[in-house]
Short mmCIF file of C-alpha atoms in Angstrom, two decimals:
data_model
loop_
_atom_site.label_atom_id
_atom_site.label_comp_id
_atom_site.label_asym_id
_atom_site.label_seq_id
_atom_site.Cartn_x
_atom_site.Cartn_y
_atom_site.Cartn_z
CA UNK A 1 78.16 121.20 70.85
CA UNK A 2 78.22 121.66 74.61
CA UNK A 3 80.45 119.29 76.58
CA UNK A 4 79.07 117.69 79.76
CA UNK A 5 80.57 119.06 82.97
CA UNK A 6 83.03 116.81 84.77
CA UNK A 7 82.73 116.75 88.53
CA UNK A 8 85.70 117.62 90.71
CA UNK A 9 87.40 114.45 92.01
CA UNK A 10 90.48 115.93 93.73
CA UNK A 11 91.63 119.29 94.99
CA UNK A 12 94.87 120.22 96.64
CA UNK A 13 96.57 123.54 97.25
CA UNK A 14 100.32 123.84 96.96
CA UNK A 15 102.16 126.88 98.28
CA UNK A 16 105.60 127.71 96.89
CA UNK A 17 107.97 130.40 98.10
CA UNK A 18 109.80 131.10 94.85
CA UNK A 19 110.59 129.98 91.33
CA UNK A 20 112.41 126.90 92.64
CA UNK A 21 109.17 125.70 94.19
CA UNK A 22 107.38 126.26 90.88
CA UNK A 23 109.99 124.18 89.07
CA UNK A 24 109.58 121.39 91.61
CA UNK A 25 105.82 121.38 91.11
CA UNK A 26 106.35 121.30 87.34
CA UNK A 27 108.51 118.20 87.84
CA UNK A 28 105.79 116.50 89.83
CA UNK A 29 103.17 117.29 87.20
CA UNK A 30 105.32 116.46 84.16
CA UNK A 31 106.18 113.08 85.67
CA UNK A 32 102.56 111.90 85.54
CA UNK A 33 101.40 113.35 82.22
CA UNK A 34 100.20 111.07 79.42
CA UNK A 35 99.27 111.52 75.76
CA UNK A 36 95.80 113.00 75.51
CA UNK A 37 96.04 114.92 78.80
CA UNK A 38 94.76 118.47 79.10
CA UNK A 39 96.07 120.91 81.71
CA UNK A 40 94.12 124.15 81.96
CA UNK A 41 96.05 127.05 83.54
CA UNK A 42 93.92 129.73 85.22
CA UNK A 43 95.03 132.96 86.84
CA UNK A 44 95.36 136.70 86.42
CA UNK A 45 98.04 138.36 84.31
CA UNK A 46 101.47 137.96 85.81
CA UNK A 47 100.61 135.00 88.03
CA UNK A 48 103.02 132.65 86.27
CA UNK A 49 100.91 130.52 83.95
CA UNK A 50 103.53 130.72 81.21
CA UNK A 51 106.33 130.04 83.69
CA UNK A 52 104.67 126.81 84.85
CA UNK A 53 103.89 125.74 81.29
CA UNK A 54 107.46 126.49 80.21
CA UNK A 55 108.84 124.40 83.08
CA UNK A 56 106.61 121.44 82.21
CA UNK A 57 107.67 121.59 78.55
CA UNK A 58 111.34 121.70 79.48
CA UNK A 59 111.01 118.78 81.91
CA UNK A 60 109.30 116.64 79.28
CA UNK A 61 111.87 117.63 76.67
CA UNK A 62 114.72 116.90 79.08
CA UNK A 63 116.30 120.24 78.25
CA UNK A 64 116.29 122.95 80.96
CA UNK A 65 117.60 125.50 78.41
CA UNK A 66 115.00 124.80 75.73
CA UNK A 67 113.60 128.00 74.19
CA UNK A 68 109.89 128.05 75.08
CA UNK A 69 108.41 131.36 73.91
CA UNK A 70 104.98 132.47 75.01
CA UNK A 71 102.37 131.74 72.32
CA UNK A 72 100.50 134.98 73.07
CA UNK A 73 100.45 136.09 69.44
CA UNK A 74 100.67 132.74 67.66
CA UNK A 75 98.10 131.11 70.01
CA UNK A 76 99.95 127.78 69.73
CA UNK A 77 103.51 126.50 70.09
CA UNK A 78 104.18 122.78 69.65
CA UNK A 79 107.14 120.68 70.79
CA UNK A 80 108.28 117.14 70.06
CA UNK A 81 109.60 115.40 73.14
CA UNK A 82 110.97 111.89 73.61
CA UNK A 83 107.71 110.84 75.24
CA UNK A 84 105.00 112.59 73.21
CA UNK A 85 104.14 115.92 71.57
CA UNK A 86 103.35 118.90 73.78
CA UNK A 87 101.07 121.71 72.60
CA UNK A 88 101.15 125.01 74.47
CA UNK A 89 98.12 127.25 73.86
CA UNK A 90 97.64 130.84 74.97
CA UNK A 91 94.06 131.86 74.19
CA UNK A 92 94.24 135.38 75.64
CA UNK A 93 93.88 137.00 72.19
CA UNK A 94 91.30 134.54 70.93
CA UNK A 95 88.41 136.60 69.57
CA UNK A 96 85.94 133.76 69.08
CA UNK A 97 86.01 130.03 70.00
CA UNK A 98 85.36 129.28 66.34
CA UNK A 99 88.95 130.34 65.65
CA UNK A 100 90.08 127.18 67.45
CA UNK A 101 89.27 125.23 64.31
CA UNK A 102 91.82 127.25 62.35
CA UNK A 103 94.67 126.41 64.74
CA UNK A 104 93.76 122.71 64.92
CA UNK A 105 92.76 122.83 68.58
CA UNK A 106 90.78 119.57 68.74
CA UNK A 107 93.42 117.60 66.80
CA UNK A 108 96.26 118.88 68.98
CA UNK A 109 94.36 118.21 72.21
CA UNK A 110 93.91 114.56 71.29
CA UNK A 111 97.46 114.01 70.05
CA UNK A 112 99.71 114.71 73.02
CA UNK A 113 99.72 116.90 76.11
CA UNK A 114 97.82 120.20 75.85
CA UNK A 115 98.80 123.08 78.16
CA UNK A 116 96.15 125.78 77.86
CA UNK A 117 96.44 129.31 79.23
CA UNK A 118 93.20 131.30 79.49
CA UNK A 119 91.18 128.10 78.98
CA UNK A 120 87.80 129.75 79.66
CA UNK A 121 88.04 131.39 76.24
CA UNK A 122 87.80 127.97 74.62
CA UNK A 123 84.16 127.82 75.66
CA UNK A 124 82.53 124.45 75.07
CA UNK A 125 85.62 123.24 73.21
CA UNK A 126 87.52 122.84 76.46
CA UNK A 127 87.61 119.08 77.25
CA UNK A 128 85.63 118.07 80.31
CA UNK A 129 88.34 115.65 81.49
CA UNK A 130 91.31 117.74 82.50
CA UNK A 131 93.49 119.07 85.28
CA UNK A 132 92.66 122.65 86.27
CA UNK A 133 95.46 124.63 87.92
CA UNK A 134 94.41 127.95 89.43
CA UNK A 135 97.40 130.20 90.22
CA UNK A 136 97.14 133.07 92.67
CA UNK A 137 99.38 135.21 94.85
CA UNK A 138 101.28 133.53 97.64
CA UNK A 139 102.24 134.61 101.12
CA UNK A 140 105.05 136.89 99.97
CA UNK A 141 106.17 138.77 96.87
CA UNK A 142 107.67 135.81 94.99
CA UNK A 143 105.39 133.14 96.36
CA UNK A 144 102.48 131.53 94.56
CA UNK A 145 99.50 129.41 95.47
CA UNK A 146 98.55 126.59 93.08
CA UNK A 147 95.12 125.01 93.42
CA UNK A 148 95.12 121.67 91.58
CA UNK A 149 91.65 120.44 90.65
CA UNK A 150 91.29 117.04 88.98
CA UNK A 151 88.34 116.45 86.68
CA UNK A 152 88.40 112.83 85.55
CA UNK A 153 91.09 111.36 83.33
CA UNK A 154 92.68 109.51 86.23
CA UNK A 155 94.19 112.77 87.44
CA UNK A 156 93.17 112.27 91.07
CA UNK A 157 95.02 108.97 91.42
CA UNK A 158 98.04 110.29 89.55
CA UNK A 159 98.29 113.42 91.66
CA UNK A 160 98.08 111.38 94.85
CA UNK A 161 100.91 109.23 93.53
CA UNK A 162 103.18 112.07 92.43
CA UNK A 163 102.87 113.83 95.77
CA UNK A 164 103.60 110.53 97.53
CA UNK A 165 106.77 110.31 95.44
CA UNK A 166 107.74 113.82 96.46
CA UNK A 167 107.21 112.88 100.11
CA UNK A 168 109.37 109.78 99.61
CA UNK A 169 112.14 111.91 98.12
CA UNK A 170 111.95 114.26 101.07
CA UNK A 171 112.27 111.36 103.53
CA UNK A 172 115.35 110.19 101.61
CA UNK A 173 117.03 113.60 101.83
CA UNK A 174 116.26 114.52 98.23
CA UNK A 175 113.63 117.19 98.84
CA UNK A 176 115.07 119.46 96.15
CA UNK A 177 115.40 116.72 93.53
CA UNK A 178 114.34 117.23 89.95
CA UNK A 179 112.55 114.29 88.34
CA UNK A 180 113.21 112.98 84.82
CA UNK A 181 111.48 110.08 83.11
CA UNK A 182 113.78 107.11 82.42
CA UNK A 183 112.97 104.65 79.65
CA UNK A 184 112.10 101.32 81.22
CA UNK A 185 111.57 97.78 80.03
CA UNK A 186 108.51 96.21 78.45
CA UNK A 187 106.91 95.55 81.82
CA UNK A 188 104.40 97.71 83.73
CA UNK A 189 107.20 99.21 85.81
CA UNK A 190 107.90 102.94 85.44
CA UNK A 191 111.15 104.68 86.28
CA UNK A 192 112.39 108.18 87.04
CA UNK A 193 115.79 109.60 87.90
CA UNK A 194 115.70 112.01 90.82
CA UNK A 195 118.65 114.44 90.92
CA UNK A 196 119.20 116.69 93.90
CA UNK A 197 122.01 118.59 95.54
CA UNK A 198 122.87 115.50 97.62
CA UNK A 199 123.00 113.01 94.77
CA UNK A 200 120.78 110.94 92.51
CA UNK A 201 118.44 107.98 92.89
CA UNK A 202 116.14 105.88 90.74
CA UNK A 203 112.43 105.83 91.51
CA UNK A 204 110.63 102.64 90.49
CA UNK A 205 106.85 102.38 90.51
CA UNK A 206 105.77 98.77 90.12
CA UNK A 207 101.99 98.39 89.84
CA UNK A 208 100.48 95.09 90.93
CA UNK A 209 99.26 92.84 88.12
CA UNK A 210 95.57 93.12 88.92
CA UNK A 211 93.11 90.87 87.10
CA UNK A 212 94.81 88.77 84.42
CA UNK A 213 93.13 86.74 81.66
CA UNK A 214 93.30 82.97 81.81
CA UNK A 215 95.89 81.55 79.42
CA UNK A 216 95.81 77.78 80.02
CA UNK A 217 94.99 75.28 82.76
CA UNK A 218 92.88 77.93 84.48
CA UNK A 219 95.95 80.13 85.04
CA UNK A 220 97.17 83.41 83.54
CA UNK A 221 100.31 83.45 81.42
CA UNK A 222 102.24 85.23 84.19
CA UNK A 223 101.57 82.39 86.65
CA UNK A 224 102.53 79.71 84.14
CA UNK A 225 105.90 81.31 83.41
CA UNK A 226 106.46 82.40 87.03
CA UNK A 227 106.48 86.15 86.39
CA UNK A 228 105.98 88.04 89.63
CA UNK A 229 104.77 91.38 90.92
CA UNK A 230 106.13 90.70 94.41
CA UNK A 231 108.23 93.55 95.76
CA UNK A 232 110.00 91.05 98.01
CA UNK A 233 111.35 89.32 94.91
CA UNK A 234 113.15 92.43 93.67
CA UNK A 235 114.56 93.27 97.09
CA UNK A 236 115.54 89.75 98.21
CA UNK A 237 117.08 88.69 94.89
CA UNK A 238 118.96 91.97 94.50
CA UNK A 239 120.38 91.87 98.00
CA UNK A 240 121.40 88.20 97.67
CA UNK A 241 123.16 88.89 94.36
CA UNK A 242 125.02 91.79 95.96
CA UNK A 243 126.13 89.70 98.95
CA UNK A 244 127.67 87.28 96.45
CA UNK A 245 129.71 90.07 94.86
CA UNK A 246 127.43 91.27 92.06
CA UNK A 247 126.43 94.90 91.49
CA UNK A 248 122.75 95.64 92.14
CA UNK A 249 121.11 98.87 93.33
CA UNK A 250 120.69 99.27 97.07
CA UNK A 251 117.31 100.27 98.47
CA UNK A 252 117.28 103.84 99.77
CA UNK A 253 113.64 104.26 100.79
CA UNK A 254 110.25 102.77 100.00
CA UNK A 255 106.54 103.43 100.11
CA UNK A 256 105.46 99.81 99.86
CA UNK A 257 101.68 100.36 100.09
CA UNK A 258 101.99 102.50 96.95
CA UNK A 259 104.59 100.10 95.48
CA UNK A 260 107.26 102.78 95.19
CA UNK A 261 110.95 101.94 95.60
CA UNK A 262 113.75 104.49 95.67
CA UNK A 263 117.05 102.81 94.84
CA UNK A 264 120.69 103.55 94.19
CA UNK A 265 121.38 105.00 90.76
CA UNK A 266 123.79 102.81 88.78
CA UNK A 267 124.01 105.40 86.02
CA UNK A 268 123.00 105.26 82.38
CA UNK A 269 126.07 103.79 80.65
CA UNK A 270 125.09 100.62 78.84
CA UNK A 271 126.99 97.84 77.12
CA UNK A 272 125.94 99.13 73.70
CA UNK A 273 126.61 102.90 73.64
CA UNK A 274 124.89 104.54 70.71
CA UNK A 275 123.18 101.26 69.88
CA UNK A 276 126.46 99.53 68.97
CA UNK A 277 127.73 96.53 70.92
CA UNK A 278 130.97 97.33 72.75
CA UNK A 279 133.10 94.14 72.57
CA UNK A 280 134.94 94.85 75.84
CA UNK A 281 131.69 95.33 77.73
CA UNK A 282 129.95 92.33 76.22
CA UNK A 283 132.93 90.09 76.98
CA UNK A 284 132.90 91.35 80.58
CA UNK A 285 129.17 90.61 80.77
CA UNK A 286 129.80 87.05 79.54
CA UNK A 287 132.55 86.52 82.10
CA UNK A 288 130.34 87.70 84.95
CA UNK A 289 127.81 85.04 83.93
CA UNK A 290 130.56 82.46 84.25
CA UNK A 291 131.29 83.78 87.75
CA UNK A 292 127.60 83.46 88.55
CA UNK A 293 127.51 79.86 87.33
CA UNK A 294 130.27 78.94 89.78
CA UNK A 295 128.16 79.85 92.83
CA UNK A 296 125.95 77.41 94.72
CA UNK A 297 122.86 79.60 94.78
CA UNK A 298 120.20 79.10 97.46
CA UNK A 299 116.63 78.19 96.57
CA UNK A 300 115.43 81.10 98.71
CA UNK A 301 116.72 84.67 98.34
CA UNK A 302 116.99 86.82 101.46
CA UNK A 303 116.86 90.60 101.61
CA UNK A 304 119.09 92.62 103.90
CA UNK A 305 116.08 93.29 106.14
CA UNK A 306 115.34 89.57 106.48
CA UNK A 307 112.43 89.19 104.08
CA UNK A 308 112.63 86.17 101.80
CA UNK A 309 111.52 85.02 98.36
CA UNK A 310 111.58 81.43 97.12
CA UNK A 311 112.71 81.30 93.49
CA UNK A 312 110.51 79.05 91.34
CA UNK A 313 112.04 76.49 89.02
CA UNK A 314 112.30 77.26 85.31
CA UNK A 315 110.30 74.12 84.62
CA UNK A 316 109.31 72.58 81.34
CA UNK A 317 105.76 73.92 81.57
CA UNK A 318 107.09 77.49 81.78
CA UNK A 319 109.47 76.97 78.85
CA UNK A 320 106.72 75.37 76.73
CA UNK A 321 104.20 78.08 77.62
CA UNK A 322 106.66 80.71 76.40
CA UNK A 323 107.56 78.98 73.14
CA UNK A 324 103.89 78.23 72.42
CA UNK A 325 103.41 81.98 71.81
CA UNK A 326 105.28 81.52 68.54
CA UNK A 327 102.72 79.03 67.23
CA UNK A 328 99.74 80.98 68.60
CA UNK A 329 100.69 84.47 67.49
CA UNK A 330 103.77 84.86 65.31
CA UNK A 331 103.41 81.95 62.90
CA UNK A 332 99.71 82.67 62.13
CA UNK A 333 100.52 86.35 61.60
CA UNK A 334 103.26 85.53 59.08
CA UNK A 335 101.45 82.62 57.42
CA UNK A 336 98.22 84.61 57.15
CA UNK A 337 96.15 81.85 58.71
CA UNK A 338 95.71 80.03 62.04
CA UNK A 339 97.80 76.91 62.44
CA UNK A 340 96.01 73.60 62.21
CA UNK A 341 95.62 71.52 65.34
CA UNK A 342 98.26 69.08 64.11
CA UNK A 343 100.74 71.84 63.21
CA UNK A 344 100.44 73.40 66.67
CA UNK A 345 100.70 69.97 68.32
CA UNK A 346 103.82 69.11 66.31
CA UNK A 347 105.46 72.37 67.38
CA UNK A 348 104.90 71.65 71.06
CA UNK A 349 105.95 68.02 70.68
CA UNK A 350 109.25 69.07 69.13
CA UNK A 351 109.97 71.49 71.94
CA UNK A 352 108.79 69.11 74.62
CA UNK A 353 111.51 66.71 73.53
CA UNK A 354 114.16 69.41 73.30
CA UNK A 355 113.38 70.95 76.66
CA UNK A 356 113.12 67.69 78.59
CA UNK A 357 116.90 67.72 79.00
CA UNK A 358 116.63 70.73 81.32
CA UNK A 359 114.23 69.09 83.78
CA UNK A 360 117.08 68.25 86.14
CA UNK A 361 118.97 71.53 85.84
CA UNK A 362 118.20 73.85 88.75
CA UNK A 363 121.79 74.71 89.58
CA UNK A 364 121.89 78.35 88.43
CA UNK A 365 119.94 81.50 88.98
CA UNK A 366 118.50 82.51 85.61
CA UNK A 367 117.98 86.28 85.49
CA UNK A 368 115.74 85.85 82.39
CA UNK A 369 116.48 89.17 80.64
CA UNK A 370 120.24 89.51 80.71
CA UNK A 371 120.66 91.76 77.68
CA UNK A 372 121.54 95.33 76.72
CA UNK A 373 118.63 97.28 78.28
CA UNK A 374 119.22 95.70 81.68
CA UNK A 375 123.02 95.81 81.99
CA UNK A 376 124.62 99.07 83.13
CA UNK A 377 128.36 99.56 82.71
CA UNK A 378 130.12 100.59 85.92
CA UNK A 379 133.35 102.55 85.90
CA UNK A 380 134.48 101.35 89.34
CA UNK A 381 134.43 97.94 90.96
CA UNK A 382 132.31 95.27 89.29
CA UNK A 383 131.78 96.59 85.75
CA UNK A 384 128.40 94.91 85.30
CA UNK A 385 125.41 96.56 86.97
CA UNK A 386 122.22 94.47 87.13
CA UNK A 387 118.81 96.15 87.29
CA UNK A 388 116.26 93.56 86.10
CA UNK A 389 116.16 90.32 88.06
CA UNK A 390 112.79 90.17 89.85
CA UNK A 391 111.68 87.27 87.62
CA UNK A 392 114.79 85.19 88.31
CA UNK A 393 114.29 81.44 88.37
CA UNK A 394 116.31 78.33 89.24
CA UNK A 395 117.35 76.74 85.97
CA UNK A 396 120.06 76.24 83.34
CA UNK A 397 122.97 78.69 83.29
CA UNK A 398 122.96 78.56 79.48
CA UNK A 399 119.78 80.62 79.27
CA UNK A 400 121.30 83.95 80.28
CA UNK A 401 124.27 83.57 77.94
CA UNK A 402 121.81 82.81 75.12
CA UNK A 403 119.96 85.99 76.07
CA UNK A 404 123.19 88.00 75.92
CA UNK A 405 124.45 86.71 72.55
CA UNK A 406 121.04 87.00 70.83
CA UNK A 407 120.01 90.50 71.89
CA UNK A 408 116.67 91.59 70.44
CA UNK A 409 117.68 95.27 70.39
CA UNK A 410 121.34 95.19 69.38
CA UNK A 411 123.14 93.50 66.49
CA UNK A 412 125.71 91.04 67.81
CA UNK A 413 128.30 90.13 65.17
CA UNK A 414 129.07 86.43 64.76
CA UNK A 415 132.70 86.90 65.76
CA UNK A 416 131.68 88.72 68.94
CA UNK A 417 129.15 86.01 69.80
CA UNK A 418 131.88 83.40 69.30
CA UNK A 419 134.31 85.40 71.43
CA UNK A 420 131.73 85.68 74.22
CA UNK A 421 131.20 81.93 74.21
CA UNK A 422 134.95 81.31 74.37
CA UNK A 423 135.43 83.89 77.14
CA UNK A 424 132.59 82.38 79.15
CA UNK A 425 133.92 78.83 78.88
CA UNK A 426 137.47 79.85 79.74
CA UNK A 427 136.36 81.89 82.75
CA UNK A 428 134.06 79.13 83.98
CA UNK A 429 136.87 76.55 83.81
CA UNK A 430 139.05 78.96 85.78
CA UNK A 431 136.56 79.65 88.56
CA UNK A 432 134.69 76.34 88.75
CA UNK A 433 136.80 73.69 87.06
CA UNK A 434 135.90 71.39 84.16
CA UNK A 435 132.28 71.21 82.99
CA UNK A 436 130.33 69.68 80.10
CA UNK A 437 131.32 72.33 77.59
CA UNK A 438 129.82 70.59 74.56
CA UNK A 439 126.53 70.13 76.36
CA UNK A 440 126.57 73.73 77.48
CA UNK A 441 127.15 75.02 73.95
CA UNK A 442 124.26 72.92 72.69
CA UNK A 443 122.05 74.22 75.51
CA UNK A 444 122.85 77.81 74.47
CA UNK A 445 121.64 77.02 70.95
CA UNK A 446 118.40 75.38 72.13
CA UNK A 447 117.56 78.00 74.73
CA UNK A 448 118.52 80.83 72.38
CA UNK A 449 116.04 79.47 69.82
CA UNK A 450 113.40 79.06 72.52
CA UNK A 451 113.93 82.61 73.75
CA UNK A 452 113.79 84.20 70.31
CA UNK A 453 110.71 82.18 69.36
CA UNK A 454 109.08 83.40 72.55
CA UNK A 455 110.00 87.02 71.82
CA UNK A 456 108.58 86.82 68.28
CA UNK A 457 105.30 85.56 69.71
CA UNK A 458 105.24 88.04 72.58
CA UNK A 459 105.86 91.07 70.39
CA UNK A 460 103.12 90.14 67.91
CA UNK A 461 100.74 89.28 70.76
CA UNK A 462 101.43 92.61 72.46
CA UNK A 463 100.82 94.54 69.24
CA UNK A 464 97.57 92.68 68.52
CA UNK A 465 96.18 93.11 72.02
CA UNK A 466 97.21 96.71 72.68
CA UNK A 467 97.56 98.30 69.24
CA UNK A 468 101.07 99.43 70.20
CA UNK A 469 103.51 98.46 67.50
CA UNK A 470 106.82 100.03 68.54
CA UNK A 471 108.31 96.63 69.47
CA UNK A 472 107.66 95.24 65.99
CA UNK A 473 110.72 97.07 64.67
CA UNK A 474 112.85 94.45 66.45
CA UNK A 475 111.21 91.49 64.70
CA UNK A 476 113.70 91.20 61.78
CA UNK A 477 116.65 90.94 64.17
CA UNK A 478 114.88 88.45 66.44
CA UNK A 479 113.87 86.36 63.43
CA UNK A 480 117.49 86.32 62.20
CA UNK A 481 118.62 85.16 65.64
CA UNK A 482 116.01 82.41 65.58
CA UNK A 483 116.81 81.24 62.06
CA UNK A 484 120.54 81.26 62.76
CA UNK A 485 119.95 78.83 65.62
CA UNK A 486 118.02 76.54 63.29
CA UNK A 487 121.24 75.89 61.35
CA UNK A 488 122.39 73.71 64.23
CA UNK A 489 121.66 70.02 63.79
CA UNK A 490 120.13 69.75 67.26
CA UNK A 491 117.22 71.84 65.95
CA UNK A 492 116.79 69.97 62.66
CA UNK A 493 113.23 68.97 63.52
CA UNK A 494 112.23 72.53 64.35
CA UNK A 495 113.80 73.77 61.14
CA UNK A 496 111.83 71.22 59.08
CA UNK A 497 108.57 72.30 60.77
CA UNK A 498 109.46 75.96 60.12
CA UNK A 499 110.24 75.38 56.46
CA UNK A 500 107.07 73.35 55.88
CA UNK A 501 105.03 76.37 56.95
CA UNK A 502 106.93 78.55 54.48
CA UNK A 503 108.02 80.98 57.18
CA UNK A 504 111.60 81.26 55.88
CA UNK A 505 110.31 83.05 52.77
CA UNK A 506 109.56 86.19 54.78
CA UNK A 507 111.93 89.12 54.45
#
């Protein structure tokens, strides 16, 4: 069956002087590839189609020494990378397009990234949406000319972005930098590490929210819980934290119209190396929260360049909106039925009473996601590096400690959780004097239960709406964290509601 032709939406010619330039272009292309992409490599023998394909594979695999043989005789070589499979085709010896069925061409093209040399030999089987790269001789012996031609698939926008990133790196003195994907958080933000001869930096691309569905009261969920896509928030909050002695990445350069920020690289050492909580690092993280609680934080954060961002309050509506996700998504999924109107109302009534006690508490900056993915261990100076704080709010200091001791991604042993609580309280007494320790401990229990209930609902909601289920593997741990909190008498009403629905019977 003949495929419809896809019109050309973008064309750009890149000239490189040598192999280093080819590797840099491979970086820029690999950085924007997605599962299902097709890159068709055109050019005469000896033009470097295999060299470009090999460089892309190695960049995606994160291994510059990876053996990537030419598939001239096998027609196909496949690779598993951390991001997605990569299938490298060389169709030079293909006698008939019908042979593509035998090598699983259509299945491989839809599964991951397909790099296809001699794509014209695929005939009508070549996908219409693709990136064509035509390679020809350059201005000198080792030089090459790459003509990039986007045909649908969002390639035009992505190519514009990746070349804007390269220009940003050049302005920052990192023209020779290689680019490697860095695993980010559950938000829309994307990260890369750029490594050049003059150092490293982290590239953050933070797309604007765009149109969001209404959640309640005519507002989207993000507005109700005060999530932001404001670049000023990241910059102003980070700079204010740093002026108060906390470790946050400095801004190096920015392309704000494209929402690209190039920041200081705080490294990749976490508080849970190898997925195991390091007691020393977790105790240090708890103590830094105590230091944070001793500071009289302003209502408005100010960036080093003078821009400002007013932090919203972590009000009861935001807390209730978050915990309502449990009743709307998680509980029905486990119970196998929607909750009745009275069951849902009882859930919110219980939490409304519990959360009312925090209406007055706006004394602290709540970072919101103070847990293992967002804390980087520093080997000099302040040991705790902070990288996720753009959604910070004014609210109860207990929230961030609850986030730390009930990590969704890492098992925190009971004795370590107890030690963190003790270390926090001792440090806070030292730096700020006496405080309502019993009330604080109770707040940690309540807010820890609220947070874990929210996460259970969010993860199920995300899976239902997107079909992506990778976060569901954390549900057993989050549920254990939630149920452990229910053992406290302050949550007796919530526990009774939970047991009446039969949710404790789940494994």
